[in-house]
Coordinates of C-alpha atoms and ligand atoms in Angstrom, one line a residue:
X30 CA -21.9 4.9 -21.2
X31 CA -18.9 4.3 -19.1
X32 CA -18.9 3.0 -15.6
X33 CA -18.6 6.5 -14.3
X34 CA -21.2 8.1 -16.5
X35 CA -24.0 8.1 -14.1
X36 CA -21.9 9.9 -11.4
X37 CA -20.8 12.5 -14.1
X38 CA -24.5 12.8 -15.0
X39 CA -25.7 13.7 -11.6
X40 CA -27.7 16.7 -11.6
X41 CA -26.5 20.1 -10.5
X42 CA -29.2 20.3 -8.1
X43 CA -27.5 19.4 -4.7
X44 CA -30.7 18.0 -3.3
X45 CA -31.1 15.5 -6.2
X46 CA -27.4 14.6 -6.1
X47 CA -27.8 13.7 -2.4
X48 CA -30.7 11.4 -3.2
X49 CA -28.9 9.9 -6.1
X50 CA -26.0 9.1 -3.8
X51 CA -28.3 7.5 -1.3
X52 CA -29.2 4.9 -3.9
X53 CA -30.3 1.8 -2.2
X54 CA -29.3 -1.5 -3.6
X55 CA -31.4 -4.6 -3.1
X56 CA -29.8 -7.3 -0.7
X57 CA -28.9 -10.2 -3.0
X58 CA -28.5 -13.9 -2.2
X59 CA -25.0 -14.6 -0.8
X60 CA -22.5 -14.8 -3.6
X61 CA -24.5 -13.1 -6.2
X62 CA -24.0 -9.4 -7.4
X63 CA -26.7 -7.0 -8.2
X64 CA -26.8 -6.3 -11.9
X65 CA -25.7 -2.8 -12.6
X66 CA -26.0 -3.1 -16.3
X67 CA -23.2 -3.6 -19.0
X68 CA -21.3 -1.4 -21.5
X69 CA -21.5 -1.8 -25.3
X70 CA -19.1 -4.7 -25.2
X71 CA -21.1 -6.5 -22.5
X72 CA -18.7 -5.6 -19.7
X73 CA -20.5 -5.4 -16.4
X74 CA -20.7 -1.9 -14.9
X75 CA -20.0 -1.0 -11.3
X76 CA -21.8 1.9 -9.6
X77 CA -19.3 3.1 -6.8
X78 CA -22.2 3.8 -4.5
X79 CA -22.4 0.1 -4.0
X80 CA -19.2 0.5 -1.8
X81 CA -21.3 2.3 0.8
X82 CA -24.3 0.0 0.6
X83 CA -25.3 -2.6 3.3
X84 CA -25.5 -5.1 0.4
X85 CA -21.7 -4.6 -0.1
X86 CA -20.9 -4.9 3.6
X87 CA -22.7 -8.3 3.9
X88 CA -21.7 -9.7 0.4
X89 CA -18.7 -7.9 -1.0
X90 CA -16.9 -10.9 -2.9
X91 CA -19.2 -11.0 -6.1
X92 CA -18.4 -7.4 -6.5
X93 CA -14.7 -7.8 -6.0
X94 CA -14.7 -10.5 -8.6
X95 CA -16.2 -8.1 -11.1
X96 CA -13.5 -5.6 -10.2
X97 CA -10.7 -8.2 -10.5
X98 CA -11.9 -9.6 -13.8
X99 CA -13.0 -6.4 -15.5
X100 CA -11.4 -3.4 -13.6
X101 CA -8.2 -4.6 -11.8
X102 CA -7.6 -0.9 -11.1
X103 CA -10.9 0.9 -10.7
X104 CA -11.0 4.7 -10.7
X105 CA -13.8 5.4 -8.3
X106 CA -14.6 9.1 -8.8
X107 CA -17.2 9.2 -6.1
X108 CA -14.7 8.3 -3.3
X109 CA -11.7 9.8 -5.2
X110 CA -9.9 6.5 -4.9
X111 CA -8.2 3.9 -7.1
X112 CA -9.2 0.4 -6.1
X113 CA -6.5 -2.3 -6.7
X114 CA -8.0 -5.9 -6.3
X115 CA -5.6 -8.5 -7.8
X116 CA -3.3 -10.4 -5.6
X117 CA -0.3 -9.9 -7.9
X118 CA -0.7 -6.2 -8.3
X119 CA -1.2 -5.6 -4.5
X120 CA 2.0 -7.6 -3.7
X121 CA 3.9 -5.6 -6.1
X122 CA 2.7 -2.2 -4.6
X123 CA 3.2 -3.4 -1.0
X124 CA 6.8 -4.4 -1.8
X125 CA 7.6 -1.1 -3.4
X126 CA 7.3 1.2 -0.4
X127 CA 9.1 4.1 -2.1
X128 CA 6.8 4.1 -5.0
X129 CA 3.6 3.5 -2.9
X130 CA 3.7 5.4 0.4
X131 CA 1.7 4.5 3.4
X132 CA -0.9 6.8 5.0
X133 CA -0.3 10.6 5.0
X134 CA 1.8 12.0 7.6
X135 CA -0.1 13.1 10.6
X136 CA -3.5 11.4 9.6
X137 CA -3.5 9.4 12.8
X138 CA -1.0 11.3 14.9
X139 CA -3.6 13.1 17.1
X140 CA -4.5 9.8 18.7
X141 CA -1.8 7.3 18.1
X142 CA 1.1 9.7 18.0
X143 CA 3.9 9.9 15.5
X144 CA 4.2 6.3 14.5
X145 CA 5.9 4.2 11.8
X146 CA 2.6 3.6 10.0
X147 CA 3.3 7.0 8.4
X148 CA 6.9 6.3 7.5
X149 CA 8.4 4.7 4.4
X150 CA 11.9 3.6 3.4
X151 CA 15.0 3.7 5.8
X152 CA 13.1 5.9 8.2
X153 CA 10.4 3.2 8.6
X154 CA 12.9 0.4 8.9
X155 CA 14.7 2.0 11.8
X156 CA 11.7 2.7 13.7
X157 CA 10.1 -0.8 13.1
X158 CA 13.2 -2.6 14.2
X159 CA 13.1 -0.9 17.6
X160 CA 10.3 -3.2 19.0
X161 CA 9.6 -5.5 16.0
X162 CA 12.4 -7.7 17.0
X163 CA 10.9 -8.4 20.4
X164 CA 7.7 -9.8 18.9
X165 CA 9.1 -12.6 16.8
X166 CA 11.3 -15.7 17.0
X167 CA 12.9 -16.7 20.2
X168 CA 11.6 -13.6 22.0
X169 CA 8.1 -14.6 21.2
X170 CA 8.6 -18.3 22.1
X171 CA 9.6 -17.0 25.5
X172 CA 6.2 -15.3 25.7
X173 CA 4.1 -18.3 25.0
X174 CA 3.8 -19.4 28.7
X175 CA 2.5 -15.9 29.6
X176 CA -0.1 -16.3 26.7
X177 CA -1.2 -19.6 28.0
X178 CA -1.3 -18.4 31.5
X179 CA -3.6 -15.5 30.6
X180 CA -5.8 -17.6 28.5
X181 CA -6.3 -20.0 31.4
X182 CA -7.1 -17.2 33.8
X183 CA -9.7 -15.7 31.7
X184 CA -11.4 -19.0 30.7
X185 CA -11.3 -20.0 34.4
X186 CA -13.2 -16.7 35.0
X187 CA -16.2 -17.7 32.7
X188 CA -16.3 -21.3 33.2
X189 CA -16.8 -20.8 36.9
X190 CA -19.2 -17.8 36.4
X191 CA -22.8 -18.2 37.6
X192 CA -25.6 -17.3 35.2
X193 CA -26.9 -14.7 37.6
X194 CA -23.5 -13.0 37.5
X195 CA -23.4 -12.1 33.7
X196 CA -25.8 -11.3 30.9
X197 CA -23.5 -13.3 28.6
X198 CA -23.8 -16.6 30.3
X199 CA -26.9 -18.8 30.2
X200 CA -27.5 -22.4 31.6
X201 CA -30.2 -24.6 30.0
X202 CA -30.6 -28.4 29.9
X203 CA -27.2 -29.2 31.2
X204 CA -25.6 -26.9 28.4
X205 CA -24.0 -23.6 29.1
X206 CA -24.3 -20.7 26.5
X207 CA -21.7 -17.9 26.3
X208 CA -21.1 -14.9 24.0
X209 CA -17.5 -15.6 23.1
X210 CA -16.6 -11.9 22.5
X211 CA -17.7 -10.7 25.8
X212 CA -16.3 -13.5 27.8
X213 CA -13.0 -13.9 26.0
X214 CA -12.2 -12.5 22.5
X215 CA -12.7 -8.8 23.1
X216 CA -10.3 -8.6 26.1
X217 CA -7.9 -11.3 25.6
X218 CA -5.7 -9.8 22.8
X219 CA -5.3 -6.4 24.7
X220 CA -4.3 -8.2 27.9
X221 CA -1.7 -10.2 26.0
X222 CA -0.2 -7.2 24.4
X223 CA -0.1 -5.5 27.9
X224 CA 1.6 -8.5 29.4
X225 CA 4.3 -8.8 26.7
X226 CA 4.9 -5.2 26.8
X227 CA 5.3 -5.4 30.5
X228 CA 2.6 -3.4 32.0
X229 CA 1.4 -4.2 35.6
X230 CA -1.6 -6.4 35.8
X231 CA -3.6 -3.9 37.6
X232 CA -3.5 -1.6 34.7
X233 CA -5.0 -4.1 32.2
X234 CA -8.7 -3.0 32.5
X235 CA -7.6 0.6 32.3
X236 CA -5.7 -0.3 29.1
X237 CA -8.8 -1.9 27.7
X238 CA -10.6 1.4 28.2
X239 CA -7.7 3.5 26.6
X240 CA -7.7 1.0 23.7
X241 CA -11.4 1.3 23.0
X242 CA -11.3 5.1 23.4
X243 CA -8.3 5.5 21.1
X244 CA -9.7 3.2 18.4
X245 CA -13.1 5.2 18.4
X246 CA -11.1 8.3 18.2
X247 CA -9.6 7.2 15.0
X248 CA -13.0 6.7 13.6
X249 CA -14.5 10.2 13.3
X250 CA -14.8 13.6 14.7
X251 CA -17.6 12.8 17.3
X252 CA -15.2 10.5 19.1
X253 CA -11.9 12.0 18.3
X254 CA -11.9 14.1 21.5
X255 CA -12.3 11.0 23.6
X256 CA -9.4 9.4 21.6
X257 CA -7.1 12.3 22.1
X258 CA -7.9 12.3 25.9
X259 CA -7.3 8.6 26.2
X260 CA -3.9 9.1 24.4
X261 CA -3.0 11.9 26.9
X262 CA -3.9 9.6 29.9
X263 CA -2.0 6.9 28.4
X264 CA 1.1 9.2 27.8
X265 CA 0.9 10.3 31.5
X266 CA 0.7 6.7 32.7
X267 CA 3.6 5.5 30.4
X268 CA 5.8 8.5 31.4
X269 CA 5.7 7.5 35.0
X270 CA 6.5 3.9 34.2
X271 CA 9.3 4.8 31.8
X272 CA 10.9 7.0 34.4
X273 CA 11.0 4.0 36.8
X274 CA 12.2 1.5 34.3
X275 CA 14.9 3.7 33.2
X276 CA 16.4 3.3 36.6
X277 CA 15.3 -0.2 37.3
X278 CA 14.3 -2.5 34.4
X279 CA 11.6 -5.2 34.9
X280 CA 11.5 -8.8 33.6
X281 CA 9.1 -11.3 32.1
X282 CA 8.9 -14.6 33.9
X283 CA 8.1 -18.2 33.0
X284 CA 5.4 -20.3 34.7
X285 CA 8.0 -21.4 37.3
X286 CA 8.8 -17.8 38.1
X287 CA 12.3 -17.7 36.5
X288 CA 13.1 -14.4 34.6
X289 CA 13.0 -14.9 30.9
X290 CA 14.1 -11.5 29.5
X291 CA 13.5 -7.8 30.1
X292 CA 10.0 -6.7 29.0
X293 CA 9.6 -4.6 26.0
X294 CA 9.1 -1.3 27.7
X295 CA 12.3 -1.8 29.7
X296 CA 14.0 -2.6 26.4
X297 CA 12.7 0.5 24.6
X298 CA 13.9 2.6 27.7
X299 CA 17.5 1.6 27.0
X300 CA 17.2 1.8 23.1
X301 CA 19.1 4.5 21.5
X302 CA 18.5 6.3 18.1
X303 CA 21.4 8.4 16.7
X304 CA 22.9 8.4 20.3
X305 CA 19.7 9.7 22.0
X306 CA 17.5 7.7 24.2
X307 CA 13.8 7.4 22.9
X308 CA 11.6 10.0 24.5
X309 CA 8.5 9.0 26.6
X310 CA 6.4 10.4 23.8
X311 CA 8.1 8.1 21.3
X312 CA 7.7 5.1 23.6
X313 CA 4.1 5.9 24.0
X314 CA 3.5 6.1 20.4
X315 CA 5.1 2.7 19.8
X316 CA 3.0 1.3 22.6
X317 CA -0.3 3.0 21.2
X318 CA 0.5 1.5 17.8
X319 CA 1.2 -2.1 19.1
X320 CA -1.9 -2.1 21.4
X321 CA -3.9 -0.5 18.6
X322 CA -2.7 -2.9 16.0
X323 CA -3.2 -5.9 17.9
X324 CA -6.8 -5.6 19.5
X325 CA -9.6 -5.7 17.1
X326 CA -7.5 -7.7 14.5
X327 CA -6.9 -10.7 16.7
X328 CA -10.4 -10.4 18.3
X329 CA -11.9 -10.7 14.7
X330 CA -9.6 -13.6 13.7
X331 CA -10.6 -15.6 17.0
X332 CA -14.3 -15.0 16.5
X333 CA -14.3 -15.6 12.7
X334 CA -12.2 -18.9 13.2
X335 CA -14.6 -20.4 15.8
X336 CA -17.7 -19.3 13.6
X337 CA -16.2 -20.9 10.5
X338 CA -15.0 -24.0 12.2
X339 CA -18.2 -24.7 14.1
X340 CA -20.3 -24.1 10.7
X341 CA -17.9 -26.7 9.2
X342 CA -18.2 -29.5 11.8
X343 CA -16.1 -32.0 9.7
X344 CA -13.0 -29.6 9.8
X345 CA -13.7 -28.8 13.5
X346 CA -13.4 -32.4 14.3
X347 CA -10.1 -32.8 12.4
X348 CA -8.8 -29.8 14.5
X349 CA -9.8 -31.6 17.6
X350 CA -8.2 -34.8 16.6
X351 CA -4.9 -33.2 15.4
X352 CA -3.9 -30.1 17.4
X353 CA -1.5 -28.9 14.6
X354 CA -4.4 -28.3 12.4
X355 CA -5.3 -25.1 14.4
X356 CA -2.3 -23.4 12.6
X357 CA -4.0 -24.4 9.2
X358 CA -7.4 -23.1 10.6
X359 CA -6.0 -19.8 11.6
X360 CA -4.5 -19.1 8.3
X361 CA -7.4 -20.4 6.3
X362 CA -9.7 -18.1 8.4
X363 CA -7.4 -15.1 7.7
X364 CA -7.6 -15.9 4.0
X365 CA -11.4 -16.6 3.8
X366 CA -12.5 -13.8 6.2
X367 CA -9.7 -11.5 7.4
X368 CA -10.3 -9.0 10.1
X369 CA -8.7 -6.2 8.0
X370 CA -10.0 -5.3 4.6
X371 CA -6.9 -3.6 3.0
X372 CA -4.5 -0.8 3.2
X373 CA -4.2 2.7 1.6
X374 CA -1.2 3.8 -0.3
X375 CA -0.3 6.9 -2.2
X376 CA 1.8 6.6 -5.3
X377 CA 4.8 8.8 -5.3
X378 CA 5.0 9.2 -9.1
X379 CA 2.6 9.4 -12.1
X380 CA 1.9 5.7 -13.1
X381 CA -0.3 3.8 -15.4
X382 CA -1.6 0.4 -14.3
X383 CA -3.8 -1.8 -16.5
X384 CA -4.2 1.2 -18.8
X385 CA -5.5 3.5 -16.0
X386 CA -3.5 6.6 -15.5
X387 CA -2.9 7.3 -11.8
X388 CA -1.5 10.9 -11.1
X389 CA 1.1 11.2 -8.3
X390 CA -0.2 11.5 -4.8
X391 CA -3.5 9.6 -5.6
X392 CA -5.2 7.5 -2.9
X393 CA -5.0 3.9 -4.0
X394 CA -6.8 1.3 -1.8
X395 CA -5.2 -2.1 -1.7
X396 CA -8.0 -4.5 -1.2
X397 CA -6.6 -7.4 0.7
X398 CA -10.0 -9.1 1.1
X399 CA -10.1 -9.3 -2.8
X400 CA -6.5 -10.5 -3.1
X401 CA -7.4 -13.3 -0.6
X402 CA -10.2 -14.4 -3.0
X403 CA -8.4 -14.0 -6.2
X404 CA -9.0 -17.2 -8.1
X405 CA -5.8 -16.6 -10.0
X406 CA -4.1 -17.7 -6.8
X407 CA -6.6 -19.6 -4.6
X408 CA -9.0 -22.2 -6.2
X409 CA -12.7 -22.0 -5.2
X410 CA -11.8 -18.9 -3.0
X411 CA -15.2 -18.6 -1.4
X412 CA -14.9 -22.2 0.1
X413 CA -13.6 -22.4 3.7
X414 CA -11.1 -25.3 3.6
X415 CA -8.4 -25.6 6.1
X416 CA -6.8 -28.3 4.0
X417 CA -6.5 -26.3 0.8
X418 CA -3.2 -27.0 -1.0
X419 CA -2.7 -23.6 -2.5
X420 CA -2.4 -21.8 0.8
X421 CA 0.9 -21.5 2.6
X422 CA 0.2 -21.9 6.3
X423 CA 3.6 -22.3 7.8
X424 CA 6.0 -20.0 9.3
X425 CA 5.2 -16.5 7.7
X426 CA 8.0 -15.2 5.6
X427 CA 8.8 -11.4 5.6
X428 CA 8.8 -11.4 1.8
X429 CA 5.5 -13.1 1.4
X430 CA 5.4 -16.7 0.2
X431 CA 4.8 -17.8 -3.4
X432 CA 6.4 -21.2 -4.2
X433 CA 5.5 -24.6 -5.4
X434 CA 1.9 -23.6 -6.1
X435 CA 1.4 -22.2 -2.5
X436 CA 0.9 -18.6 -1.6
X437 CA 0.5 -16.8 1.8
X438 CA -2.8 -15.0 2.5
X439 CA -2.7 -11.2 2.5
X440 CA -4.3 -10.5 5.8
X441 CA -1.0 -9.5 7.4
X442 CA 0.1 -7.5 4.3
X443 CA 3.5 -8.3 2.7
X444 CA 6.7 -6.4 2.3
X445 CA 8.3 -3.8 4.6
X446 CA 5.0 -3.1 6.5
X447 CA 4.2 -6.8 7.0
X448 CA 2.4 -7.1 10.4
X449 CA 5.1 -7.3 13.1
X450 CA 2.4 -8.9 15.3
X451 CA 1.6 -11.7 12.9
X452 CA 3.3 -14.4 15.0
X453 CA 2.0 -13.3 18.2
X454 CA -1.5 -13.0 17.1
X455 CA -1.2 -16.4 15.6
X456 CA 0.0 -17.7 19.0
X457 CA -2.8 -15.9 20.8
X458 CA -5.5 -17.3 18.6
X459 CA -4.1 -20.8 18.6
X460 CA -3.1 -21.1 22.2
X461 CA -6.3 -19.5 23.4
X462 CA -8.4 -21.8 21.2
X463 CA -6.6 -25.0 22.1
X464 CA -7.3 -24.3 25.7
X465 CA -11.0 -23.4 25.1
X466 CA -11.6 -26.5 23.0
X467 CA -10.6 -28.7 25.9
X468 CA -12.9 -26.9 28.2
X469 CA -16.0 -26.7 26.0
X470 CA -17.1 -30.2 25.3
X471 CA -19.4 -30.6 22.2
X472 CA -19.6 -26.9 21.3
X473 CA -22.2 -25.6 18.9
X474 CA -23.3 -22.2 17.6
X475 CA -26.7 -20.9 19.0
X476 CA -27.9 -20.0 15.6
X477 CA -31.2 -18.9 17.3
X478 CA -29.3 -16.1 19.0
X479 CA -27.2 -15.1 15.9
X480 CA -28.1 -12.3 13.4
X481 CA -30.0 -13.7 10.5
X482 CA -29.6 -13.0 6.8
X483 CA -32.4 -11.5 4.6
X484 CA -34.4 -14.6 4.4
X485 CA -34.8 -14.5 8.2
X486 CA -33.6 -18.0 8.5
X487 CA -30.0 -18.6 7.3
X488 CA -27.2 -17.0 9.4
X489 CA -26.1 -13.5 8.1
X490 CA -23.0 -13.9 5.9
X491 CA -19.7 -13.0 7.4
X492 CA -19.1 -10.3 4.8
X493 CA -16.5 -7.4 5.5
X494 CA -17.2 -7.0 9.2
X495 CA -15.8 -9.7 11.6
X496 CA -18.4 -11.6 13.6
X497 CA -19.6 -9.3 16.4
X498 CA -21.3 -11.6 18.8
X499 CA -20.8 -15.3 18.7
X500 CA -23.2 -17.2 20.9
X501 CA -21.9 -20.8 21.7
X502 CA -23.3 -23.5 23.8
X503 CA -21.5 -26.5 25.1
X504 CA -21.8 -29.3 27.8
X505 CA -21.4 -28.0 31.4
Ligands
LIG623 C1 -5.0 -11.2 13.1 C2 -4.4 -10.2 13.7 C3 -3.7 -9.1 12.9 C4 -4.0 -8.8 11.6 C5 -5.0 -9.3 10.6 C6 -3.0 -7.6 11.3 C7 -2.9 -7.0 10.1 C8 -1.9 -6.1 9.9 C9 -1.7 -5.5 8.4 C10 -2.4 -6.0 7.2 C11 -0.7 -4.6 8.6 C12 0.0 -3.9 7.5 C13 -0.3 -2.4 7.3 C14 0.3 -1.9 6.1 O1 0.6 -2.5 5.2 O2 0.3 -0.6 6.1 C15 -0.4 -4.5 10.0 C16 0.7 -3.8 10.5 C17 1.0 -3.7 11.8 N1 0.5 -4.6 12.8 FE1 -0.9 -6.1 12.7 N2 -2.3 -7.4 12.5 C18 -2.7 -8.3 13.4 C19 -2.3 -8.4 14.7 C20 -1.3 -7.5 15.2 C21 -0.7 -7.6 16.6 C22 -1.2 -8.7 17.6 C23 0.1 -6.6 16.8 C24 0.9 -6.2 17.9 C25 1.3 -7.1 18.9 C26 0.1 -5.9 15.5 C27 0.8 -4.7 15.3 C28 1.0 -4.1 14.1 C29 1.9 -3.0 13.8 C30 2.7 -2.2 14.9 C31 1.8 -2.6 12.4 C32 2.6 -1.6 11.7 C33 3.8 -2.2 10.9 C34 4.5 -1.2 10.1 O3 3.9 -0.2 9.6 O4 5.6 -1.5 9.8 N3 -0.7 -6.5 14.7 N4 -1.2 -5.5 10.6

């Protein structure tokens, strides 16, 4: 029997097939895979229904290990997908953006608009450079005071909040308990992006609403209408601002009120492509992509980093002692529990990888989660260790980093589509966390309020989905 046999053997009877597909897998102890049998040679089998099962969402890594070791390219006929799980193979595919295209044209355009996510090659480079340059290097350093200022403002808001004013704040025995997502991490990344793009402060909560609606609109047909409407509202709003900034650009200021540089919208307004100014529609799509790309991802990174550090108190105390360790903690968090699982690609030509024939135009899922846990690259990958020697946690290189026994993690992708917001999200998470760590004395997770695993005692494993709610207590 091959790994696909039971899918092919499914009865013709539609009802039975439906039940078969609903196969429930038992929840396994963290780190252990459910035994799905072996073939004649003793190779473990994989039932692709596992990828939809709750067990997989809470405990994916043992299954990725089976895939990497036995099926580095797994043809999943149930989902009509080829899963690619080894670090080196994924890196190679990401770098070859002519051979492996990004998502199909138009797939997100109803909501985000026509964005660079759908482009490859020269077309992609041109579009990406329009604003990517404003998010890195000197331009980014200029934005750090604005990020610090925003973090301070939000943290002031909840440290001064009274228990009666919020369901996410509780005071007991001289200790305050907060839910980190509600009071900080959900909104902070969106507000930072609005600030660096150059939107007026008053529009930030409206932006948060548009962001949430557009993100839900990408998720499925129920919420698609809401996403499209939010996109239209955003476009109306941006068009007005664009008209004004074309005439009179606006600036970003440092903490002393000195202008640093024009904001990104003002810069986009004066950008020309092939002699023509960008249209409001094009500017809106760029903005929607930057806001969309930077919200949930950075939220997840902040939440996961705090959860992991507080569950490894020895490492947390090293971070408090030496502030530069926050950079290491950020990168190790993204390697250990990234907020994005992977990216789809479509191969432009017929190819064969690891003996698997992949016809041109197939859907190939590059599993970044798995690359980050590939023990061909990272020793003891399931261990969270901010001091690991095999992870490069310095300045991110566009080409990805693999030298002298160190590799960069895959959470930002590598190659031409490498996340242009990588540095800014790094700054957000690190700057925000440094400020929070000074305000929250002796912080601990309120495990009694956190979701539990199957035994009803241990905390639920982090799995595929970033920590949703993180209840922390600290000295008042
Ligand atoms: C921890 C936070 C973040 C993670 C894990 C993350 C992850 C990623 C990944 C994996 C990609 C590559 C997509 C591909 O290969 O197809 C990507 C692309 C992108 N990200 Fe991020 N991102 C983060 C934060 C941000 C922020 C803060 C921004 C905006 C300020 C941003 C904007 C974008 C954009 C515009 C793209 C598309 C790039 C292109 O197609 O050339 N991201 N991100």
